[in-house]
Coordinates of C-alpha atoms in Angstrom, one line a residue:
X4 CA 6.8 8.4 -28.8
X5 CA 5.9 10.4 -25.7
X6 CA 8.4 11.1 -22.9
X7 CA 6.7 8.8 -20.3
X8 CA 7.0 5.8 -22.8
X9 CA 10.7 6.6 -23.3
X10 CA 11.6 6.4 -19.7
X11 CA 9.5 3.3 -19.0
X12 CA 11.0 1.5 -22.0
X13 CA 14.4 1.8 -20.3
X14 CA 13.3 -0.1 -17.3
X15 CA 13.4 -3.9 -16.9
X16 CA 10.2 -5.4 -18.3
X17 CA 9.1 -6.8 -14.9
X18 CA 9.4 -3.3 -13.3
X19 CA 7.4 -1.3 -15.9
X20 CA 3.9 -2.2 -14.8
X21 CA 4.7 -0.9 -11.3
X22 CA 5.5 2.6 -12.7
X23 CA 2.0 3.1 -14.3
X24 CA -0.3 5.6 -12.6
X25 CA -3.1 3.2 -11.5
X26 CA -0.9 0.8 -9.6
X27 CA 0.9 3.7 -7.9
X28 CA -2.5 5.1 -6.9
X29 CA -3.3 1.6 -5.5
X30 CA -0.3 1.9 -3.3
X31 CA -1.5 5.1 -1.6
X32 CA -5.0 3.7 -1.3
X33 CA -3.5 0.7 0.5
X34 CA -1.7 3.0 3.0
X35 CA -5.0 4.4 4.2
X36 CA -6.8 1.1 4.1
X37 CA -4.3 -0.6 6.5
X38 CA -4.1 1.8 9.4
X39 CA -7.7 1.5 10.9
X40 CA -7.1 -2.3 11.0
X41 CA -3.9 -1.7 13.0
X42 CA -5.7 0.5 15.4
X43 CA -8.2 -2.2 16.5
X44 CA -5.9 -5.1 15.8
X45 CA -2.6 -5.9 17.3
X46 CA -2.2 -2.3 18.6
X47 CA -5.4 -2.4 20.7
X48 CA -4.5 -6.0 21.8
X49 CA -1.2 -4.7 23.2
X50 CA -2.9 -1.7 24.8
X51 CA -5.5 -3.9 26.6
X52 CA -2.9 -6.5 27.7
X53 CA -0.8 -3.7 29.2
X54 CA -3.9 -2.5 31.1
X55 CA -4.2 -5.9 32.7
X56 CA -7.2 -7.3 31.0
X57 CA -7.6 -11.1 30.8
X58 CA -7.3 -13.0 27.5
X59 CA -11.0 -13.7 27.1
X60 CA -11.8 -10.0 27.3
X61 CA -9.0 -9.1 25.0
X62 CA -9.9 -11.6 22.3
X63 CA -13.5 -10.6 22.5
X64 CA -12.5 -7.2 21.2
X65 CA -11.7 -8.9 17.9
X66 CA -15.4 -8.9 17.4
X67 CA -15.0 -5.3 16.3
X68 CA -13.5 -6.8 13.1
X69 CA -16.9 -8.4 12.4
X70 CA -18.1 -5.0 11.3
X71 CA -15.8 -5.5 8.3
X72 CA -17.6 -8.7 7.6
X73 CA -21.0 -7.0 7.6
X74 CA -20.0 -4.2 5.2
X75 CA -21.8 -5.8 2.2
X76 CA -25.0 -4.7 4.0
X77 CA -24.4 -1.0 3.3
X78 CA -21.9 -1.2 0.4
X79 CA -24.8 -0.7 -2.1
X80 CA -25.1 2.9 -0.6
X81 CA -21.5 3.6 -1.8
X82 CA -22.4 2.3 -5.2
X83 CA -25.6 4.2 -5.6
X84 CA -26.1 7.1 -3.2
X85 CA -24.9 10.5 -4.3
X86 CA -23.3 12.9 -1.7
X87 CA -24.7 16.4 -2.1
X88 CA -22.3 19.0 -3.4
X89 CA -19.3 16.7 -3.3
X90 CA -20.8 14.5 -6.0
X91 CA -19.4 17.1 -8.5
X92 CA -16.0 15.4 -7.8
X93 CA -17.4 12.0 -8.8
X94 CA -19.1 9.2 -7.0
X95 CA -16.0 7.4 -5.9
X96 CA -13.9 10.5 -5.0
X97 CA -16.7 12.1 -3.0
X98 CA -17.2 8.9 -0.9
X99 CA -13.4 8.7 -0.4
X100 CA -13.4 12.1 1.3
X101 CA -16.5 11.4 3.4
X102 CA -15.2 8.0 4.5
X103 CA -11.8 9.4 5.3
X104 CA -13.2 12.1 7.6
X105 CA -15.3 9.4 9.3
X106 CA -12.2 7.3 10.0
X107 CA -10.3 10.2 11.4
X108 CA -13.1 11.0 13.8
X109 CA -13.5 7.4 14.9
X110 CA -9.8 6.9 15.6
X111 CA -9.7 10.2 17.6
X112 CA -12.6 8.9 19.7
X113 CA -10.8 5.7 20.4
X114 CA -7.7 7.6 21.4
X115 CA -9.6 9.4 24.2
X116 CA -11.2 6.4 25.9
X117 CA -9.7 4.7 29.0
X118 CA -10.1 0.9 28.8
X119 CA -9.4 0.5 32.5
X120 CA -12.1 3.0 33.5
X121 CA -14.9 2.1 31.0
X122 CA -14.4 -1.2 29.1
X123 CA -17.9 -1.1 27.5
X124 CA -17.3 2.4 26.0
X125 CA -14.0 1.2 24.7
X126 CA -15.7 -1.6 22.9
X127 CA -18.2 0.8 21.3
X128 CA -15.3 3.0 20.2
X129 CA -13.5 0.0 18.7
X130 CA -16.7 -1.0 16.8
X131 CA -17.0 2.6 15.5
X132 CA -13.4 2.4 14.1
X133 CA -14.3 -0.9 12.5
X134 CA -17.4 0.6 10.9
X135 CA -15.5 3.7 9.6
X136 CA -12.6 1.5 8.4
X137 CA -15.0 -0.9 6.7
X138 CA -16.7 2.0 4.9
X139 CA -13.3 3.4 3.9
X140 CA -12.4 -0.1 2.5
X141 CA -15.6 -0.3 0.5
X142 CA -14.8 2.9 -1.3
X143 CA -11.0 2.1 -1.6
X144 CA -11.6 -1.4 -3.1
X145 CA -14.1 -0.2 -5.6
X146 CA -11.9 2.8 -6.6
X147 CA -8.9 0.5 -7.0
X148 CA -10.6 -2.2 -9.1
X149 CA -12.1 0.5 -11.4
X150 CA -8.9 2.4 -12.0
X151 CA -7.0 -0.9 -12.8
X152 CA -7.2 -2.6 -16.2
X153 CA -7.6 -6.4 -16.1
X154 CA -3.9 -6.9 -17.0
X155 CA -3.0 -4.6 -14.0
X156 CA -5.0 -6.6 -11.3
X157 CA -2.0 -8.6 -10.2
X158 CA 0.4 -5.6 -10.1
X159 CA -2.3 -3.4 -8.5
X160 CA -3.0 -6.0 -5.9
X161 CA 0.7 -6.1 -5.1
X162 CA 0.9 -2.4 -4.8
X163 CA -2.2 -2.3 -2.6
X164 CA -0.6 -4.8 -0.3
X165 CA 2.6 -2.8 -0.2
X166 CA 0.6 0.2 0.8
X167 CA -1.6 -1.8 3.2
X168 CA 1.4 -3.2 5.0
X169 CA 3.3 0.1 5.2
X170 CA 0.1 1.8 6.5
X171 CA -0.7 -0.8 9.1
X172 CA 2.9 -1.3 10.2
X173 CA 3.8 2.4 10.3
X174 CA 0.6 3.2 12.2
X175 CA 1.1 0.3 14.6
X176 CA 4.8 1.1 15.2
X177 CA 4.1 4.8 15.6
X178 CA 1.4 4.1 18.2
X179 CA 3.7 1.7 20.1
X180 CA 6.6 4.1 20.2
X181 CA 4.6 7.2 21.0
X182 CA 2.5 5.4 23.6
X183 CA 5.6 4.3 25.5
X184 CA 6.7 7.9 25.8
X185 CA 3.5 10.1 25.7
X186 CA 0.6 7.7 26.3
X187 CA -1.8 5.9 24.1
X188 CA -4.0 9.0 23.5
X189 CA -1.1 10.7 21.7
X190 CA -0.2 7.5 19.8
X191 CA -3.7 7.0 18.4
X192 CA -4.3 10.7 17.5
X193 CA -1.0 10.9 15.6
X194 CA -2.1 7.9 13.5
X195 CA -5.2 9.6 12.2
X196 CA -2.9 11.3 9.6
X197 CA -2.8 8.0 7.7
X198 CA -6.3 8.6 6.3
X199 CA -4.9 11.4 4.0
X200 CA -3.1 9.3 1.3
X201 CA -6.3 7.8 -0.1
X202 CA -8.2 11.1 0.1
X203 CA -5.5 13.0 -1.7
X204 CA -5.2 10.2 -4.3
X205 CA -8.8 10.6 -5.1
X206 CA -8.5 14.3 -5.5
X207 CA -5.4 14.1 -7.7
X208 CA -6.2 11.0 -9.8
X209 CA -9.9 11.8 -10.2
X210 CA -12.9 9.6 -10.9
X211 CA -12.1 6.1 -12.3
X212 CA -12.6 5.8 -16.1
X213 CA -14.1 2.3 -15.7
X214 CA -16.7 3.4 -13.1
X215 CA -20.3 3.0 -14.2
X216 CA -22.9 5.3 -12.8
X217 CA -26.0 3.5 -11.5
X218 CA -29.1 3.7 -13.6
X219 CA -31.8 6.1 -12.6
X220 CA -34.1 4.7 -10.0
X221 CA -37.8 5.1 -10.8
X222 CA -39.8 3.8 -7.9
X223 CA -39.4 1.4 -5.0
X224 CA -38.9 -1.7 -7.3
X225 CA -35.8 -0.2 -8.9
X226 CA -34.4 0.9 -5.5
X227 CA -34.8 -2.6 -4.1
X228 CA -33.1 -4.1 -7.2
X229 CA -30.1 -1.9 -6.6
X230 CA -29.7 -3.6 -3.2
X231 CA -30.1 -7.2 -4.1
X232 CA -29.1 -7.0 -7.8
X233 CA -25.3 -7.3 -7.1
X234 CA -25.8 -10.5 -5.1
X235 CA -28.3 -12.2 -7.5
X236 CA -25.8 -11.5 -10.4
X237 CA -23.0 -13.2 -8.5
X238 CA -25.0 -16.3 -7.4
X239 CA -26.3 -16.8 -11.0
X240 CA -22.8 -17.8 -12.0
X241 CA -21.7 -21.4 -12.4
X242 CA -20.4 -22.8 -9.2
X243 CA -21.1 -19.6 -7.3
X244 CA -21.9 -21.4 -4.0
X245 CA -18.7 -23.4 -4.1
X246 CA -16.7 -20.2 -4.8
X247 CA -18.4 -18.5 -1.8
X248 CA -17.6 -21.6 0.4
X249 CA -14.0 -21.3 -0.6
X250 CA -14.0 -17.6 0.3
X251 CA -15.4 -18.4 3.7
X252 CA -13.0 -21.3 4.5
X253 CA -9.6 -20.3 3.0
X254 CA -8.5 -17.9 5.7
X255 CA -9.7 -19.4 8.9
X256 CA -6.3 -20.7 10.2
X257 CA -4.5 -17.5 9.1
X258 CA -6.9 -15.2 10.8
X259 CA -6.8 -17.2 14.1
X260 CA -3.1 -17.2 14.1
X261 CA -2.6 -13.6 13.4
X262 CA -5.1 -12.2 15.8
X263 CA -3.8 -14.2 18.8
X264 CA 0.0 -13.8 18.1
X265 CA 0.3 -10.7 20.4
X266 CA -1.1 -12.7 23.3
X267 CA 1.7 -15.3 22.8
X268 CA 4.3 -12.6 22.6
X269 CA 3.0 -10.9 25.7
X270 CA 2.9 -14.2 27.7
X271 CA 6.5 -15.0 26.6
X272 CA 7.7 -11.6 27.9
X273 CA 8.5 -9.7 24.8
X274 CA 8.8 -6.0 25.3
X275 CA 7.2 -3.3 23.2
X276 CA 10.6 -2.5 21.6
X277 CA 11.1 -6.2 20.8
X278 CA 7.7 -6.5 19.3
X279 CA 8.3 -3.3 17.2
X280 CA 11.6 -4.7 16.0
X281 CA 10.7 -8.3 15.1
X282 CA 6.9 -8.5 14.7
X283 CA 6.6 -5.1 13.1
X284 CA 10.1 -4.4 11.6
X285 CA 11.2 -7.8 10.4
X286 CA 7.7 -8.7 9.5
X287 CA 7.4 -5.6 7.4
X288 CA 10.4 -6.4 5.2
X289 CA 9.5 -10.1 4.9
X290 CA 6.0 -9.1 3.7
X291 CA 7.5 -6.8 1.0
X292 CA 9.6 -9.7 -0.2
X293 CA 6.5 -11.9 -0.2
X294 CA 4.6 -9.4 -2.3
X295 CA 7.4 -9.4 -4.9
X296 CA 7.5 -13.2 -5.0
X297 CA 3.7 -13.3 -5.3
X298 CA 3.8 -10.9 -8.3
X299 CA 6.3 -13.1 -10.0
X300 CA 4.4 -16.2 -9.3
X301 CA 1.1 -14.7 -10.5
X302 CA 2.6 -13.6 -13.8
X303 CA 4.7 -16.8 -14.4
X304 CA 2.4 -19.5 -13.1
X305 CA -1.0 -18.0 -13.7
X306 CA -3.9 -17.4 -11.3
X307 CA -4.8 -20.9 -10.3
X308 CA -1.4 -22.4 -9.6
X309 CA -0.1 -19.3 -7.8
X310 CA -3.2 -19.1 -5.6
X311 CA -2.9 -22.8 -4.7
X312 CA 0.7 -22.4 -3.7
X313 CA 0.0 -19.4 -1.6
X314 CA -2.8 -21.2 0.3
X315 CA -0.4 -24.0 1.1
X316 CA 2.3 -21.6 2.4
X317 CA -0.1 -19.7 4.5
X318 CA -1.3 -22.9 6.1
X319 CA 2.3 -24.0 6.9
X320 CA 3.1 -20.5 8.4
X321 CA 0.9 -21.2 11.4
X322 CA 3.0 -24.3 12.2
X323 CA 6.0 -22.0 12.7
X324 CA 4.0 -20.2 15.5
X325 CA 3.6 -23.6 17.2
X326 CA 7.3 -24.1 17.0
X327 CA 7.9 -20.6 18.5
X328 CA 5.5 -21.5 21.4
X329 CA 7.5 -24.7 22.0
X330 CA 10.9 -23.0 22.2
X331 CA 9.8 -20.0 24.3
X332 CA 11.3 -16.5 24.4
X333 CA 13.9 -16.3 21.6
X334 CA 14.5 -13.3 19.3
X335 CA 15.9 -15.5 16.6
X336 CA 13.0 -17.9 16.8
X337 CA 10.5 -14.9 16.6
X338 CA 12.4 -13.5 13.7
X339 CA 12.2 -16.8 11.8
X340 CA 8.5 -17.4 12.4
X341 CA 7.6 -13.8 11.6
X342 CA 9.7 -13.9 8.4
X343 CA 8.1 -17.1 7.1
X344 CA 4.5 -16.0 8.0
X345 CA 4.8 -12.6 6.4
X346 CA 6.4 -13.9 3.2
X347 CA 3.5 -16.4 2.9
X348 CA 1.0 -13.7 3.6
X349 CA 2.6 -11.3 1.1
X350 CA 2.4 -14.0 -1.6
X351 CA -1.2 -14.7 -0.8
X352 CA -2.1 -11.0 -0.6
X353 CA -1.2 -10.6 -4.3
X354 CA -2.6 -13.8 -5.7
X355 CA -5.8 -14.1 -3.7
X356 CA -6.8 -10.5 -3.9
X357 CA -6.2 -10.4 -7.6
X358 CA -8.5 -13.4 -8.0
X359 CA -11.2 -11.8 -5.7
X360 CA -10.9 -8.5 -7.6
X361 CA -11.5 -10.3 -10.9
X362 CA -14.7 -11.8 -9.5
X363 CA -16.5 -8.5 -9.5
X364 CA -19.0 -7.1 -12.1
X365 CA -18.2 -3.5 -12.9
X366 CA -21.9 -2.6 -12.4
X367 CA -21.6 -3.6 -8.8
X368 CA -17.9 -3.2 -7.9
X369 CA -18.4 -1.9 -4.3
X370 CA -21.2 -4.2 -3.4
X371 CA -19.7 -7.4 -4.7
X372 CA -16.2 -6.9 -3.5
X373 CA -17.6 -5.9 -0.1
X374 CA -19.4 -9.3 0.0
X375 CA -16.2 -11.2 -1.1
X376 CA -13.8 -9.5 1.2
X377 CA -16.2 -9.6 4.2
X378 CA -16.8 -13.3 3.7
X379 CA -13.1 -14.0 3.4
X380 CA -12.4 -13.7 7.1
X381 CA -15.7 -13.8 8.9
X382 CA -15.4 -17.4 10.2
X383 CA -11.9 -16.9 11.6
X384 CA -12.8 -13.6 13.2
X385 CA -15.9 -15.0 14.8
X386 CA -14.1 -17.9 16.2
X387 CA -11.3 -15.6 17.5
X388 CA -13.8 -13.3 19.1
X389 CA -15.9 -15.9 20.7
X390 CA -13.6 -18.7 21.7
X391 CA -9.9 -18.2 20.8
X392 CA -9.0 -16.9 24.2
X393 CA -10.6 -19.9 25.9
X394 CA -9.0 -22.3 23.4
X395 CA -5.6 -20.9 24.1
X396 CA -6.1 -21.3 27.8
X397 CA -7.5 -24.8 27.6
X398 CA -5.3 -26.2 24.7
X399 CA -2.1 -24.2 25.3
X400 CA -0.4 -22.2 22.5
X401 CA 1.4 -25.2 20.9
X402 CA -1.8 -27.2 20.3
X403 CA -3.7 -24.1 19.4
X404 CA -1.4 -23.2 16.6
X405 CA -1.3 -26.9 15.4
X406 CA -5.1 -26.7 15.3
X407 CA -4.9 -23.5 13.1
X408 CA -2.6 -25.4 10.7
X409 CA -5.1 -28.2 10.3
X410 CA -8.1 -25.9 9.7
X411 CA -6.3 -24.4 6.7
X412 CA -6.6 -27.7 4.8
X413 CA -10.3 -27.6 3.7
X414 CA -9.7 -24.3 1.8
X415 CA -6.7 -25.7 0.1
X416 CA -8.5 -28.9 -1.0
X417 CA -11.6 -27.0 -2.1
X418 CA -9.6 -24.6 -4.4
X419 CA -7.8 -27.6 -5.9
X420 CA -11.1 -29.3 -6.7
X421 CA -12.6 -26.1 -8.2
X422 CA -9.6 -25.7 -10.4
X423 CA -9.9 -29.2 -11.8
X424 CA -13.7 -28.6 -12.4
X425 CA -13.1 -25.3 -14.3
X426 CA -15.0 -23.2 -11.8
X427 CA -12.2 -20.7 -11.2
X428 CA -12.3 -19.6 -14.9
X429 CA -16.1 -19.6 -14.9
X430 CA -16.3 -17.3 -11.8
X431 CA -14.4 -14.4 -13.3
X432 CA -16.6 -11.2 -13.6
X433 CA -16.4 -8.3 -16.0
X434 CA -13.7 -6.5 -13.9
X435 CA -11.4 -9.3 -14.9
X436 CA -12.1 -9.3 -18.6
X437 CA -10.2 -7.1 -21.0
X438 CA -12.4 -4.7 -22.9
X439 CA -15.2 -4.6 -20.4
X440 CA -15.5 -0.9 -19.4
X441 CA -11.8 -0.3 -20.2
X442 CA -10.7 3.2 -21.1
X443 CA -7.0 3.7 -22.1
X444 CA -5.0 6.4 -20.4
X445 CA -2.7 8.1 -22.8
X446 CA 1.0 7.3 -22.3
X447 CA 0.3 4.1 -20.4
X448 CA -0.3 0.4 -21.1
X449 CA 2.0 -2.0 -22.9
X450 CA 2.2 -5.7 -23.3
X451 CA -0.5 -8.2 -24.1
X452 CA -3.8 -7.9 -22.3
X453 CA -4.8 -11.1 -20.5
X454 CA -8.0 -12.0 -18.9
X455 CA -7.9 -11.4 -15.1
X456 CA -4.5 -9.6 -15.4
X457 CA -2.7 -13.0 -15.6
X458 CA -3.6 -16.4 -17.0
X459 CA -6.5 -17.8 -15.0
X460 CA -6.7 -20.9 -17.2
X461 CA -3.1 -21.8 -16.7

């Protein structure tokens, strides 16, 4: 028995999967995936609020996130277009490097704009960060799914979420702390370093063994099929339209609640340091706990039951924000609401992402996951960007967060109905089926292989 197997065999059974190379690589991919989101999310919201912008203008900036929801339009390029010279490193690795450089440049550009002097240019800069971050995510998601075996999808999703939260929280906290002392320009420029973990992971780990090179294109017809082929394959599956409807609906309330939270905290008089301690610090540890709970639920309860429970918890979490709005400025209340919300999000981050990853076909990993992940929050982001600020001003924070709790119900009910109809099992793609494109890495892999990395039929 090799040395790696010896030291793994001494670990508790539940810990061993987290020590395998692919899940560890997923962690570092997540670090880089999380930081662009933080730059145009809560961090930019705080920056604009402190510059004196009104709520409608601030929430309109969340439209920059809609670029993430359009990434399926160019994801096929990541699947099929080879980058000259760098392609020698592999299709996925070469795109990791190019997308990483694009993100660094976009964040640096946003660092140098002055929102109070030129709001329109700031909006353009935020959209550019969204485009660069979305492209980075396309590559990162495809790379992650292809390095993970089906049995590792749950663990890999958890490690990705660990990395995503660490990257987003660390970047957001670093930007807040540095901006309070040296200005927002320094804060944003320093955060560009968070693009490096994914780039280095690609160089060190190498090209995924499950990656399938696209077929040679001979003529316009083949080129066009490479664009629409991933989508036609997905929609040919049984119940595909209902699956897509669930993807569209399941996260509306969660997205609305998260993207407007900083407005509530600003109006209730929380300082940057209090936000960093409670929203960032307490939320960070609560999210890590939630990820661990999600991993246990996924392995013990199976895909369907664990996803359903996580959807219910995420819906309830918005109610805690309504309670926080009722009681006013209280650090204990903020800590409690943030703890519950982040535990619920951590659980959902593992279970839902594992299910979405298992939906993809290995021939079209980047294109299909881009469609799935883009659709998962487009409705909530659109509502936030177009009307959330006006809704808060007209309804008040309490009624607004009660509304976000109610709008979570359709996704919960739909998933329950799909489970009873057998559509969850029928929707699994080749990425979630053991033996489809798998290549075993020597010194790794133990335990029974299960479809989708857990037990979707449970």
